[in-house]
Structure formats: C-alpha cells, structure tokens
mmCIF file with all atom_site columns, C-alpha atoms in Angstrom:
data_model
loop_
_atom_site.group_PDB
_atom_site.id
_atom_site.type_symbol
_atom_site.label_atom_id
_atom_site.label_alt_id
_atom_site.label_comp_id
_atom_site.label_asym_id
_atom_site.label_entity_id
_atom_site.label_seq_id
_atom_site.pdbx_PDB_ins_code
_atom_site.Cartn_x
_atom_site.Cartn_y
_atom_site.Cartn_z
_atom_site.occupancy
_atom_site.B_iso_or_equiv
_atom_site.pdbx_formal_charge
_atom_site.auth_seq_id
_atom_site.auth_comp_id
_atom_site.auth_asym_id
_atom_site.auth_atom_id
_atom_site.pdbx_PDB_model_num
ATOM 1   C CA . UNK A 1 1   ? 163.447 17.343  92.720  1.00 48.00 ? 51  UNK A CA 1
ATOM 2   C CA . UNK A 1 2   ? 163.641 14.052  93.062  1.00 39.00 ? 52  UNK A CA 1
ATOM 3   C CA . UNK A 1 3   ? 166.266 13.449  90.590  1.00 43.00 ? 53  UNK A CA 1
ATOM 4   C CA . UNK A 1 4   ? 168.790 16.118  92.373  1.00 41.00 ? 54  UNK A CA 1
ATOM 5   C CA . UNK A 1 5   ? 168.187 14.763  95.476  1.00 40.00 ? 55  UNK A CA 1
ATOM 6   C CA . UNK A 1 6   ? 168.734 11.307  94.638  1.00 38.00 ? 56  UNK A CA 1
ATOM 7   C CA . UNK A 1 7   ? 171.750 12.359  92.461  1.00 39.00 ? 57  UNK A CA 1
ATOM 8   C CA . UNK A 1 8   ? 173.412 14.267  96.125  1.00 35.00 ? 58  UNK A CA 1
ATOM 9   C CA . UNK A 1 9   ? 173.006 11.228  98.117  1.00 35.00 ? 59  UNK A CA 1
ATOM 10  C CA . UNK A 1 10  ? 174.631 10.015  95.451  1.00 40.00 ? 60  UNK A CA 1
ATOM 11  C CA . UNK A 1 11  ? 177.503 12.333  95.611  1.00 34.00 ? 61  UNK A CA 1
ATOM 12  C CA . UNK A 1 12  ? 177.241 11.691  99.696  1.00 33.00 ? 62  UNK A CA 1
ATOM 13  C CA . UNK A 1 13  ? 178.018 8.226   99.467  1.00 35.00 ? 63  UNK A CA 1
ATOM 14  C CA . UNK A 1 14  ? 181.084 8.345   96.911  1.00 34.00 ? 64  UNK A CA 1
ATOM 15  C CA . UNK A 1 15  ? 182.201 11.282  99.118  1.00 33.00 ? 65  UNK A CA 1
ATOM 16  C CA . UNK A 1 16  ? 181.933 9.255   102.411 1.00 37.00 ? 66  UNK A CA 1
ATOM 17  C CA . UNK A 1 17  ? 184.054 6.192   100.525 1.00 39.00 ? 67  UNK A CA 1
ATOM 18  C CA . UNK A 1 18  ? 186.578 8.086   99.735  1.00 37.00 ? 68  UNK A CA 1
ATOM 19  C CA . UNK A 1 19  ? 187.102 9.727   103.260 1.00 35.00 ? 69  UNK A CA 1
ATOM 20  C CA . UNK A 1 20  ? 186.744 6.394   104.883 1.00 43.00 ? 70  UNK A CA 1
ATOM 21  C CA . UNK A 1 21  ? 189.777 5.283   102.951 1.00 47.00 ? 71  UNK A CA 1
ATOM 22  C CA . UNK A 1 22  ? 191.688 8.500   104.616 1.00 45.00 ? 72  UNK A CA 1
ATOM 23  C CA . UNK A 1 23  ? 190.184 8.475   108.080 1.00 51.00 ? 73  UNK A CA 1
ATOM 24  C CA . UNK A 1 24  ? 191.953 7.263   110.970 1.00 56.00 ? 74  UNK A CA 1
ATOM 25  C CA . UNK A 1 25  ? 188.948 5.105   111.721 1.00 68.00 ? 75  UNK A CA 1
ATOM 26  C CA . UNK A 1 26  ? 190.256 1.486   111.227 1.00 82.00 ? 76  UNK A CA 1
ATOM 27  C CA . UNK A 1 27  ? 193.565 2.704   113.356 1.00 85.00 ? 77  UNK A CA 1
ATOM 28  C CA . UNK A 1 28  ? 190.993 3.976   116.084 1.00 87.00 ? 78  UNK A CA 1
ATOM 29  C CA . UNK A 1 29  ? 188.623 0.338   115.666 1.00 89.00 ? 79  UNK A CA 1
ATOM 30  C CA . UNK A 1 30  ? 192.423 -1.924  115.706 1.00 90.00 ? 80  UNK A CA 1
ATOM 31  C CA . UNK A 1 31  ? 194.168 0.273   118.628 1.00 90.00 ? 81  UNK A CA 1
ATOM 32  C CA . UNK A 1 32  ? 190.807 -0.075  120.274 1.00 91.00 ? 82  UNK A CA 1
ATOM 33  C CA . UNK A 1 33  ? 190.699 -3.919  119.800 1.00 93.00 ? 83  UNK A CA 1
ATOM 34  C CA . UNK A 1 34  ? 194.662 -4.393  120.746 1.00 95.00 ? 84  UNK A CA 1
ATOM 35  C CA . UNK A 1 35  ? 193.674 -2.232  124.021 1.00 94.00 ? 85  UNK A CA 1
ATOM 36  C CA . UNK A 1 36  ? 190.820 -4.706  125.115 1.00 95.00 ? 86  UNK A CA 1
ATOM 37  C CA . UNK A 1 37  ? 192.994 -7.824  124.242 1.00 95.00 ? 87  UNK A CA 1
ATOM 38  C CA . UNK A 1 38  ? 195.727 -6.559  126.268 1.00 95.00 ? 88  UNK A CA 1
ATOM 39  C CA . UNK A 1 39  ? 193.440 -6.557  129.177 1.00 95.00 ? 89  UNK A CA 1
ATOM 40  C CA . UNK A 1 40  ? 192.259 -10.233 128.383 1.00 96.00 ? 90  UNK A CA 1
ATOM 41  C CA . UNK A 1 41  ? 196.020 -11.254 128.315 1.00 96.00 ? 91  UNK A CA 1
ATOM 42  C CA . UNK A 1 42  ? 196.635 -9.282  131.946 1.00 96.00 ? 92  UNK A CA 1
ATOM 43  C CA . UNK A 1 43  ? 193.465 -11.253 133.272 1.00 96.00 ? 93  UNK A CA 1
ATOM 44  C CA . UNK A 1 44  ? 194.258 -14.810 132.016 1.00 95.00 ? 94  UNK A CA 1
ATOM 45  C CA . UNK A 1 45  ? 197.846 -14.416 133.020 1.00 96.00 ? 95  UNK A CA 1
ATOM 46  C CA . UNK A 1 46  ? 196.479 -13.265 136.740 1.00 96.00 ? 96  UNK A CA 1
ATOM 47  C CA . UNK A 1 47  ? 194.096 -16.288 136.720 1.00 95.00 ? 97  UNK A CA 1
ATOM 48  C CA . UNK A 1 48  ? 196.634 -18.543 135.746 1.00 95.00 ? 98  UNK A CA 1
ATOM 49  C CA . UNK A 1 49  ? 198.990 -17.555 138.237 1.00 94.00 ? 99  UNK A CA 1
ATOM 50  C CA . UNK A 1 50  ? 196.373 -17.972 140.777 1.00 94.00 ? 100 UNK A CA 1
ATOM 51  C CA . UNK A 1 51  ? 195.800 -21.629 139.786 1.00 93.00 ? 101 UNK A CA 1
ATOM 52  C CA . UNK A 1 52  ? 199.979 -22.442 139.682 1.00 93.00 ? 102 UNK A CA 1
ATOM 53  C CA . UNK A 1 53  ? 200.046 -20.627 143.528 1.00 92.00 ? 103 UNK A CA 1
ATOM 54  C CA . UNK A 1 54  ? 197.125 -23.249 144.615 1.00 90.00 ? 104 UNK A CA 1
ATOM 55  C CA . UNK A 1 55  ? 198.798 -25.501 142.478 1.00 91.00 ? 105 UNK A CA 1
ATOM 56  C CA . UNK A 1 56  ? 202.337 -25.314 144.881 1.00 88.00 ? 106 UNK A CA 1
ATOM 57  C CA . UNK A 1 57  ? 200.015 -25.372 148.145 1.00 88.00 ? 107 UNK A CA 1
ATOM 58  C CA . UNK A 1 58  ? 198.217 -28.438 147.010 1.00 87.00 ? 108 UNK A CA 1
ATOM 59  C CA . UNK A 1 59  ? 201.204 -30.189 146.103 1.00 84.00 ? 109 UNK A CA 1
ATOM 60  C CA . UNK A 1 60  ? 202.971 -28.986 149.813 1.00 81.00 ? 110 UNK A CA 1
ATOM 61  C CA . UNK A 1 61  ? 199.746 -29.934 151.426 1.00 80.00 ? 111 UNK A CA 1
ATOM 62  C CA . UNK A 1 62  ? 199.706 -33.623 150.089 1.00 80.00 ? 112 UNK A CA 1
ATOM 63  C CA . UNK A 1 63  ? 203.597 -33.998 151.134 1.00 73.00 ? 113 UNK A CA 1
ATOM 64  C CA . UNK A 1 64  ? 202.378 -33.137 154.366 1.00 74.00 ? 114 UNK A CA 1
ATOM 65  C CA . UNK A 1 65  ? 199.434 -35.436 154.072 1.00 72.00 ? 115 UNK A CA 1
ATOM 66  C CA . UNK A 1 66  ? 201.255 -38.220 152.917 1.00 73.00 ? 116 UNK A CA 1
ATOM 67  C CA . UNK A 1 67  ? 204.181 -37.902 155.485 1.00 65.00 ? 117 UNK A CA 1
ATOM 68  C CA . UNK A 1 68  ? 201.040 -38.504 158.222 1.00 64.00 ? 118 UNK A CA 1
ATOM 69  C CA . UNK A 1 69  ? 199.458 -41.123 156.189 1.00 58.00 ? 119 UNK A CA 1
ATOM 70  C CA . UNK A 1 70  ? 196.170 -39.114 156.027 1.00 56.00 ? 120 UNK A CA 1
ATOM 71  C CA . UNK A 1 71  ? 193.425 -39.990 152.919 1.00 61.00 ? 121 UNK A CA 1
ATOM 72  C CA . UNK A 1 72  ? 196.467 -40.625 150.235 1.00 67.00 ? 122 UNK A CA 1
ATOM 73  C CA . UNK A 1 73  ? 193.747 -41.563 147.468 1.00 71.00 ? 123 UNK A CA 1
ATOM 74  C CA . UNK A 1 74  ? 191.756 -38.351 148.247 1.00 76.00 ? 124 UNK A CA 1
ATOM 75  C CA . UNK A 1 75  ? 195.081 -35.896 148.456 1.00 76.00 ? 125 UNK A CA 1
ATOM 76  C CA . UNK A 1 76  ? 196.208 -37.298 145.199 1.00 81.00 ? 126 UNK A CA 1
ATOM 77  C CA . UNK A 1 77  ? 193.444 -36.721 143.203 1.00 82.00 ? 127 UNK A CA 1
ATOM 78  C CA . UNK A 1 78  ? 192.596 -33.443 144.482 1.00 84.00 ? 128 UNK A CA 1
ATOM 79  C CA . UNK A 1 79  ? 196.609 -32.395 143.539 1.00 85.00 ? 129 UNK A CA 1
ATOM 80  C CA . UNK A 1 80  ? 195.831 -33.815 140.030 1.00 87.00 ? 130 UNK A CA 1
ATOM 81  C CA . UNK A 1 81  ? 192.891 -31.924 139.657 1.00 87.00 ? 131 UNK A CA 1
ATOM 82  C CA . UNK A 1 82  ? 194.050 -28.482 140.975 1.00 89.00 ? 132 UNK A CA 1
ATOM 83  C CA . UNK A 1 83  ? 197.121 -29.614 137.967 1.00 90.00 ? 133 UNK A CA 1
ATOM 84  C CA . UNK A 1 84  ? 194.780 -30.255 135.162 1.00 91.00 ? 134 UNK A CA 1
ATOM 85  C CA . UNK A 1 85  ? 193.464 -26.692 136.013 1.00 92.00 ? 135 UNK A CA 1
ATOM 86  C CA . UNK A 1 86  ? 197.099 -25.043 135.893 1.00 93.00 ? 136 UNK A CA 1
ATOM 87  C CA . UNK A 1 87  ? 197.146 -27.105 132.187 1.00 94.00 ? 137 UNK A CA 1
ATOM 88  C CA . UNK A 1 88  ? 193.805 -25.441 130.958 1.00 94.00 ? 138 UNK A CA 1
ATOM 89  C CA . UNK A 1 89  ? 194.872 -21.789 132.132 1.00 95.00 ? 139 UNK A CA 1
ATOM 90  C CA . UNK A 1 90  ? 197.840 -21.804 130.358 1.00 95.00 ? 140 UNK A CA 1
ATOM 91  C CA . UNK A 1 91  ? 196.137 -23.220 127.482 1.00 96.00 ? 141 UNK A CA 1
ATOM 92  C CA . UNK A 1 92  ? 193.559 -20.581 127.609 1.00 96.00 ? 142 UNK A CA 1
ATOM 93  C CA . UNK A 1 93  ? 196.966 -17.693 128.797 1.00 96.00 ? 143 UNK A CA 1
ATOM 94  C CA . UNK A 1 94  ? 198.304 -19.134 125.254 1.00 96.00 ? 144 UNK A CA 1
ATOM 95  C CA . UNK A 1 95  ? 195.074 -18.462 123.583 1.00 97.00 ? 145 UNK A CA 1
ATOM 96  C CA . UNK A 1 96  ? 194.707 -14.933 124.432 1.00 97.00 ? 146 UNK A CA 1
ATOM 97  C CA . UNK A 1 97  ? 198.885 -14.431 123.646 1.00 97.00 ? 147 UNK A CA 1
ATOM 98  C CA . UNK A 1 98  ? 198.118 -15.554 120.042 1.00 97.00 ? 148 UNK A CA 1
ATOM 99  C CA . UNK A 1 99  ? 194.910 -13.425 119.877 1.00 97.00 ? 149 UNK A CA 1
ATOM 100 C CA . UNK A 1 100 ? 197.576 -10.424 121.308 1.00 96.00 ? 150 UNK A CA 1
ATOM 101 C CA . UNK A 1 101 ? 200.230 -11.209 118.865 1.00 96.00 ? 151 UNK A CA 1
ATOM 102 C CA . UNK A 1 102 ? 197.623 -11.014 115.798 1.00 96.00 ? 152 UNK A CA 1
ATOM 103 C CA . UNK A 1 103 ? 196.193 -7.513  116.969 1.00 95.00 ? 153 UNK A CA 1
ATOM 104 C CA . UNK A 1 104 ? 199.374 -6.345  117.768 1.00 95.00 ? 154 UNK A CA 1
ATOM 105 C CA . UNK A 1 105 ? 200.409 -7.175  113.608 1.00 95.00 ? 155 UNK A CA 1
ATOM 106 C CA . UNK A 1 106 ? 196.748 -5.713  112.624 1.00 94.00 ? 156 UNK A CA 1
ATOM 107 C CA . UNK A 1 107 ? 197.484 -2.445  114.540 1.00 93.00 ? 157 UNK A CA 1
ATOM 108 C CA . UNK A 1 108 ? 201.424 -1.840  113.367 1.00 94.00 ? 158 UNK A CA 1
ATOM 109 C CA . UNK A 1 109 ? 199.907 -2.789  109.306 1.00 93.00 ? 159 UNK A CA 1
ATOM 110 C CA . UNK A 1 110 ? 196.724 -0.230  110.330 1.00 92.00 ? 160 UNK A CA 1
ATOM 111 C CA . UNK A 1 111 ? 199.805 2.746   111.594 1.00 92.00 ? 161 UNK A CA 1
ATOM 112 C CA . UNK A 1 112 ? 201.716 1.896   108.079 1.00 93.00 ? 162 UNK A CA 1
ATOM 113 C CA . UNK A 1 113 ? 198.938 1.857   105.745 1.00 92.00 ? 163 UNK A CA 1
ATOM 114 C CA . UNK A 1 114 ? 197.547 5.641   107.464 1.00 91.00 ? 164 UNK A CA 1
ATOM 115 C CA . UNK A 1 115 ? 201.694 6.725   107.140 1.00 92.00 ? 165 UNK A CA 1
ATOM 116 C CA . UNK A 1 116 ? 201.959 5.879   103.788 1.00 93.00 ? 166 UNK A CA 1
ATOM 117 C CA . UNK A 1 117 ? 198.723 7.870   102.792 1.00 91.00 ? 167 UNK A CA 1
ATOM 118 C CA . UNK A 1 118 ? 200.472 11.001  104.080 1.00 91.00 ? 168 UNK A CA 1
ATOM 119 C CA . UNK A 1 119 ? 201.526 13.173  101.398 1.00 91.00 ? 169 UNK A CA 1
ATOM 120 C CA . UNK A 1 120 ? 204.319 14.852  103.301 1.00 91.00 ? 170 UNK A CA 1
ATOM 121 C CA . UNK A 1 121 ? 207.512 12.981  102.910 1.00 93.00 ? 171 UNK A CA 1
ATOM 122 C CA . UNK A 1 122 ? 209.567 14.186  105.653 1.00 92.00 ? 172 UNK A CA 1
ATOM 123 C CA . UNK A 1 123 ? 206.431 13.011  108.283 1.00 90.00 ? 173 UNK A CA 1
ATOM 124 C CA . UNK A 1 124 ? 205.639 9.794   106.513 1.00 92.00 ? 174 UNK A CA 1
ATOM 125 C CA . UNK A 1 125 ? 209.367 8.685   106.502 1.00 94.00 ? 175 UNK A CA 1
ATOM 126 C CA . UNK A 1 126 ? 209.894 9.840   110.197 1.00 92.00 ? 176 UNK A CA 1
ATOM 127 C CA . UNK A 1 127 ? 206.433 8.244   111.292 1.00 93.00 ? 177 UNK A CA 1
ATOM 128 C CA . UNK A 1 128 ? 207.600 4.952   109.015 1.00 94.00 ? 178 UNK A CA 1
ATOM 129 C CA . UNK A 1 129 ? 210.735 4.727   110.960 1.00 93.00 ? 179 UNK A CA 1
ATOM 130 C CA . UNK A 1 130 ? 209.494 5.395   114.547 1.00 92.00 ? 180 UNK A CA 1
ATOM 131 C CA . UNK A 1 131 ? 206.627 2.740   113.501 1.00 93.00 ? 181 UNK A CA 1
ATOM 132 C CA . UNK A 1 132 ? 209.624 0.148   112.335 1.00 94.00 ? 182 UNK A CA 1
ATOM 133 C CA . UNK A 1 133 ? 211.566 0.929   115.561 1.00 93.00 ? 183 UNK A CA 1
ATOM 134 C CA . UNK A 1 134 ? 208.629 0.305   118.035 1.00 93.00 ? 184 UNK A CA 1
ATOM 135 C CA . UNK A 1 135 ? 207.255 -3.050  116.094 1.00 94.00 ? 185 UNK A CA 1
ATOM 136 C CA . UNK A 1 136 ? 210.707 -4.266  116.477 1.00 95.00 ? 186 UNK A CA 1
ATOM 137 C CA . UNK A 1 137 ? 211.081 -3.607  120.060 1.00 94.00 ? 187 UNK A CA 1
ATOM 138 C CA . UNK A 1 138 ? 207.353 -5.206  120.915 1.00 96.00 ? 188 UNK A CA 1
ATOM 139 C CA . UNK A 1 139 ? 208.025 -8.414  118.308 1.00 96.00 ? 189 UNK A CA 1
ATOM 140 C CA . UNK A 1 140 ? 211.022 -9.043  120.645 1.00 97.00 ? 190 UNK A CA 1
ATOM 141 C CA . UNK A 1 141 ? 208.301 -8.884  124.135 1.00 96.00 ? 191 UNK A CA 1
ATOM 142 C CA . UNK A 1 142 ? 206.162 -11.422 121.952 1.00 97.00 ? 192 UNK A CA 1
ATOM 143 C CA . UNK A 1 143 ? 209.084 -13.391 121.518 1.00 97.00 ? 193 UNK A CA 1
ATOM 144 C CA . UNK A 1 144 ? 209.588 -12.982 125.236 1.00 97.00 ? 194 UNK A CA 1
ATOM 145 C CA . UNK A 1 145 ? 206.104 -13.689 126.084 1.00 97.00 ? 195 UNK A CA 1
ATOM 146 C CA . UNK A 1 146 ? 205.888 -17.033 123.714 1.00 97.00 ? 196 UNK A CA 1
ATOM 147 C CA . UNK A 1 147 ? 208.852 -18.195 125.595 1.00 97.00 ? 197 UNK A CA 1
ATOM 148 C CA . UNK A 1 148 ? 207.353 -17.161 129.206 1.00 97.00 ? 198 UNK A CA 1
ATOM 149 C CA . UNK A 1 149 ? 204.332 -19.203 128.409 1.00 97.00 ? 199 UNK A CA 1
ATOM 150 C CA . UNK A 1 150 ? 206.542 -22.448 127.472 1.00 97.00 ? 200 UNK A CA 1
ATOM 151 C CA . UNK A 1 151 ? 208.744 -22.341 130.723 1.00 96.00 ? 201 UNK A CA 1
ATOM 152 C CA . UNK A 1 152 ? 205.117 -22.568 132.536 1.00 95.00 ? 202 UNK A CA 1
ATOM 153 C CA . UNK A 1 153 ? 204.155 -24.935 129.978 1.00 95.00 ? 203 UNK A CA 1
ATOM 154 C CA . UNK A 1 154 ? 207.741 -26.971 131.197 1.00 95.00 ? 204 UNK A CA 1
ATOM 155 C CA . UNK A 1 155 ? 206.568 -26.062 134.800 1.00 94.00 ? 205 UNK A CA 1
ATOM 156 C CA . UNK A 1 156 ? 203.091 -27.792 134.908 1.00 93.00 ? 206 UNK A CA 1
ATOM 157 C CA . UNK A 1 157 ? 204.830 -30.938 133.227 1.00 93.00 ? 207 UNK A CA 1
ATOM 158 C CA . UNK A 1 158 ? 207.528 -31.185 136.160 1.00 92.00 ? 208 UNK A CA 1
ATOM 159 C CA . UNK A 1 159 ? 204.799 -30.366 138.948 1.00 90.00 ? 209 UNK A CA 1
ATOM 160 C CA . UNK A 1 160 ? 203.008 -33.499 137.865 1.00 90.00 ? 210 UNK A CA 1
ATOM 161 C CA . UNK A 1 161 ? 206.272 -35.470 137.546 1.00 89.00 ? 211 UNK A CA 1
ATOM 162 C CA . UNK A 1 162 ? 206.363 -34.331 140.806 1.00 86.00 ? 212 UNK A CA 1
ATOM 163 C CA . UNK A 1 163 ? 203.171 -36.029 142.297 1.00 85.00 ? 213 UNK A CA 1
ATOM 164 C CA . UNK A 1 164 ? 203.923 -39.599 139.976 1.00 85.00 ? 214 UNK A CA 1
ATOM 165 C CA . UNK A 1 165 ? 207.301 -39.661 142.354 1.00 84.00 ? 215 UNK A CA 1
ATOM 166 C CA . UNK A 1 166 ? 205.320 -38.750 145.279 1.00 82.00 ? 216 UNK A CA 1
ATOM 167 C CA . UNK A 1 167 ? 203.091 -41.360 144.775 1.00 78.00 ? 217 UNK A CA 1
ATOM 168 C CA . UNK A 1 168 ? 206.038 -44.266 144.460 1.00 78.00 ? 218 UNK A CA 1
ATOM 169 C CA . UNK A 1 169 ? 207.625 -42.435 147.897 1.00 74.00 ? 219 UNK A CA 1
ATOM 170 C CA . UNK A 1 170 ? 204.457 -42.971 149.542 1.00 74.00 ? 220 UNK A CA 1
ATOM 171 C CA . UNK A 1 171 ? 204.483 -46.514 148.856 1.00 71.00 ? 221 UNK A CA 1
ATOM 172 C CA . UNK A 1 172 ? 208.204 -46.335 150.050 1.00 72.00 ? 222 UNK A CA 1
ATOM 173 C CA . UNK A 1 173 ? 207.547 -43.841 152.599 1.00 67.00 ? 223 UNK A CA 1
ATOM 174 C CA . UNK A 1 174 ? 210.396 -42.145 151.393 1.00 64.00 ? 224 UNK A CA 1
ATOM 175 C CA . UNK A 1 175 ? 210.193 -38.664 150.478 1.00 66.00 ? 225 UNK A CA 1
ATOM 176 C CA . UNK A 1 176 ? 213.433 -36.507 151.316 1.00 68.00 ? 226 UNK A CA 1
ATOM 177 C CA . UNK A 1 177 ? 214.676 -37.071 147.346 1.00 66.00 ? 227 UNK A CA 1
ATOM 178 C CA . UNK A 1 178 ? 211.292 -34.983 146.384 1.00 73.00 ? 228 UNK A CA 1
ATOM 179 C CA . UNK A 1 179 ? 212.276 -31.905 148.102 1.00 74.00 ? 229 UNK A CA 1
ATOM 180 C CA . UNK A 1 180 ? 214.969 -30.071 145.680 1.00 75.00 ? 230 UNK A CA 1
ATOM 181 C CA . UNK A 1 181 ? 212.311 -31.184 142.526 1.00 80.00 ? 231 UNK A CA 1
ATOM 182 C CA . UNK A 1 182 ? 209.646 -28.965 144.789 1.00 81.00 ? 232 UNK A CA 1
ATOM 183 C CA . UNK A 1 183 ? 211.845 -26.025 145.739 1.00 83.00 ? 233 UNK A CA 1
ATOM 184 C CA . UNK A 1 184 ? 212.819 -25.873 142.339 1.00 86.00 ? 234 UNK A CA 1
ATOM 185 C CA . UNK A 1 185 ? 209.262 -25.531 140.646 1.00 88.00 ? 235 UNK A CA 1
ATOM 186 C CA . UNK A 1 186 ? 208.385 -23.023 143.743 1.00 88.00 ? 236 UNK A CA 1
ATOM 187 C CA . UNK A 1 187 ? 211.989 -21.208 142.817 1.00 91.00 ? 237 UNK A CA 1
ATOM 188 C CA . UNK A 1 188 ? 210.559 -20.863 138.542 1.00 93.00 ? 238 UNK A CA 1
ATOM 189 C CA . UNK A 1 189 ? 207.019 -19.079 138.912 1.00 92.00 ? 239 UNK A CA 1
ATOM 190 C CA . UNK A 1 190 ? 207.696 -15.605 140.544 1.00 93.00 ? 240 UNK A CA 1
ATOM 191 C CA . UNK A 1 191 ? 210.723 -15.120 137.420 1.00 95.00 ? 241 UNK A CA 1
ATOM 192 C CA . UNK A 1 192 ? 207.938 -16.581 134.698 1.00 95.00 ? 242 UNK A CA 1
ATOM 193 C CA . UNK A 1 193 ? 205.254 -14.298 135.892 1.00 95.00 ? 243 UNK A CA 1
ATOM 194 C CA . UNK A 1 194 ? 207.431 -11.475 136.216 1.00 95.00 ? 244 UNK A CA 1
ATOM 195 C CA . UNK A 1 195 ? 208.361 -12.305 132.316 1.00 95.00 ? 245 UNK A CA 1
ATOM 196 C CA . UNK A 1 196 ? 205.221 -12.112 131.398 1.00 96.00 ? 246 UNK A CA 1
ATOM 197 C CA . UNK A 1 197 ? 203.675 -8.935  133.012 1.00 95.00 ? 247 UNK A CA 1
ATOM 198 C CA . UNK A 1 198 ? 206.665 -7.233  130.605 1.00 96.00 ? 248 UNK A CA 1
ATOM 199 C CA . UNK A 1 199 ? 204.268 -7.825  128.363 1.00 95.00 ? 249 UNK A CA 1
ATOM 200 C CA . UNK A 1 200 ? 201.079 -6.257  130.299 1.00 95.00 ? 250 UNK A CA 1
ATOM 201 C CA . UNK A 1 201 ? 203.428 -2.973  130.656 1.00 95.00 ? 251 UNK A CA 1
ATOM 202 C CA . UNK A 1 202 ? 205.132 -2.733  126.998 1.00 94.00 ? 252 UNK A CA 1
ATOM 203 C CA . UNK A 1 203 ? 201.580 -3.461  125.420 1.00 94.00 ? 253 UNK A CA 1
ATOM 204 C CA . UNK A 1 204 ? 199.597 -0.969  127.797 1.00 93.00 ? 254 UNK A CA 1
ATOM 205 C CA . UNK A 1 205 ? 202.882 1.550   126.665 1.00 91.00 ? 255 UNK A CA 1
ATOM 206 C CA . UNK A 1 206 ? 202.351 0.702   122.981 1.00 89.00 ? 256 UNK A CA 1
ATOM 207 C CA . UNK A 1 207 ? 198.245 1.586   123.301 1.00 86.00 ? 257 UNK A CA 1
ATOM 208 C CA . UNK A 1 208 ? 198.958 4.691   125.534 1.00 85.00 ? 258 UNK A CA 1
ATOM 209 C CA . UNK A 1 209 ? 201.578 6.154   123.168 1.00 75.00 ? 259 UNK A CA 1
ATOM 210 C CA . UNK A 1 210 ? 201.093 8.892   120.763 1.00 64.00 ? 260 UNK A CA 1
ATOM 211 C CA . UNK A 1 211 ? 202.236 7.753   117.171 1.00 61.00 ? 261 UNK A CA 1
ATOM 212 C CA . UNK A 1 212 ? 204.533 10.377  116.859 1.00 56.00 ? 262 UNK A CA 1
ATOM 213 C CA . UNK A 1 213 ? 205.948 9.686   120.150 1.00 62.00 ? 263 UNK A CA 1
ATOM 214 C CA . UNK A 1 214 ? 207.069 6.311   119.069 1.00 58.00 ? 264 UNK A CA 1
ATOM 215 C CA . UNK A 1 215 ? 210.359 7.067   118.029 1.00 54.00 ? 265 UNK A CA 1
ATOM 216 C CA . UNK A 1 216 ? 211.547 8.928   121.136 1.00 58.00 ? 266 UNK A CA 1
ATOM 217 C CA . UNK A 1 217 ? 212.700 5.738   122.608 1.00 54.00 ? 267 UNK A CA 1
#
C-alpha cells in the first residue's frame, strides 16, 4: 500500500512539472510584477515632481530674499538643499525606470515563450505578431521615458547653475540677467512631466490589455 501510494505521488509530482511548464503561471507572476512596478514608477515620478515644484518656489523665494537683503547665507543653503533633494528623486525616478524597463523585457519574453508553446499555428503566429507589434510600440515609450528622465537630469544641473549666478549677483546686487535662465527652467518641467506620465498610461494600457487584443492597435 505503501509502495502504490508512494509510486502516485510520484506520478503527481512529474505530472505537476510538466503542467507548470504549460501553465500561464509565470505570465500571471511577471504581468503581476510589471503591474506593481508601474505603480512604483507613477509614485516616484509624482514625488519627484513635487520636489522640482518646491524646488522653483525655493529658488523664486531666495530671488526675492536676496533682492531685500534678508538672511542670504540661510536662503542659499536652504535652495541647495531643497536641489540636492530634486538630484536624489530623480536618481531614485531613474531607479524604478530601469527596474520598469527590465519587467517590461521579462513580461514580453514570458507572452513569447507561452505563444510559442501553442500548437495551433494560425494563433501562435497571430499572437507572435501582435506581441512584436506592441513590444515595439512600448520600447519606443522607454526610449521616451529614458530621455524624459535626462532633460530633468539637464534641468536640476541648470537650476543649480542658477543659484552659483545668484550668488555672484548678490554680491553685485545685480540680478535682472537671472530672470530668462529662471523662466526657462519654470517653462521645461510641465512638458518633462507630461513626457513621462506617457509612460504611466501606455504601461497601465500594456497590463490592462488582453493578449489577444494586442494587435488591434
């Protein structure tokens, strides 16, 4: 008794392996995973467009100070500061892009490795070419999105050009040539944030898609 039992678990487990190998279950785990890094992509780009907005007040704030003379050495390093945290969020926004990119690639590979185990030919080549056509539309929103995250990237480095220039006008008390090098930083973040929420709303379309949907685009 024994024996036959031992020998059906046996039989169980083999069975089980070889279904696992069929199931949709790593496509469910990876679609899963892409889904939750999307939302930690949407919530570091919110955060970090939060700190660049406090950023641009700061930075108005200490014109203003600095036109009245008022606590230069304590403006200036609180501008720095709220800076150095517009650095570290789009370090961390960058982060979570590269986490997004590699999920994205581990879900398309997880879609193509299920296809290909279809035995039908007509549905694997129809589901191989809607999965080609929607990889090569999202690869181009990475692309997108990597270049997004590099004009902020540019942005942060010209906001704290910004504040070295204030500092010689202060000493100068001079500070009408600053102005356009403001308006233009203030001009670049609503277009870069806009570029990157394309991202938030193709990824969230990619997730919320049916496979076989894929290719009605």
């Amino acid at each position: 008794m024994f024996k036959k039992s031992l020998a059906i678990l046996s039989l169980l487990i083999v069975f089980s392996s070889c279904w696992k190998d069929k199931s949709p279950e790593d496509l469910i785990r990876l679609k899963d995973k892409f889904k939750s890094q999307v939302s930690d992509f949407e919530s570091k780009k919110e955060v970090a467009n939060k700190k660049v907005s406090q950023g641009l007040e700061s930075l108005g704030e200490l014109k203003l100070a600095l036109e009245d003379a008022k606590n230069e050495d304590k403006e200036f390093a609180k501008v720095y500061g709220d800076w150095e945290k517009v650095d570290k969020r789009v370090n961390n926004l960058n982060k979570e892009y590269e986490d997004l990119k590699t999920k994205a690639s581990n879900l398309f590979t997880a879609m193509e490795t299920q296809t290909n185990s279809l035995s039908d030919e007509k549905s694997r080549n129809t589901l191989l070419k809607a999965i080609n056509k929607a990889k090569t539309k999202y690869n181009v929103t990475l692309s997108n999105t990597s270049e997004a995250i590099g004009k902020l990237r540019l942005l942060h480095k010209d906001a704290v050009e910004v504040v070295k220039a204030l500092e010689v006008a202060a000493a100068l008390n001079s500070f009408d040539s600053i102005n356009g090098q403001m308006k233009s930083i203030e001009d670049r973040v609503d277009g870069i944030m806009q570029e990157l929420n394309v991202a938030v709303v193709e990824s969230k379309k990619l997730y919320e898609k049916k496979i076989t949907e894929l290719g009605d685009d």
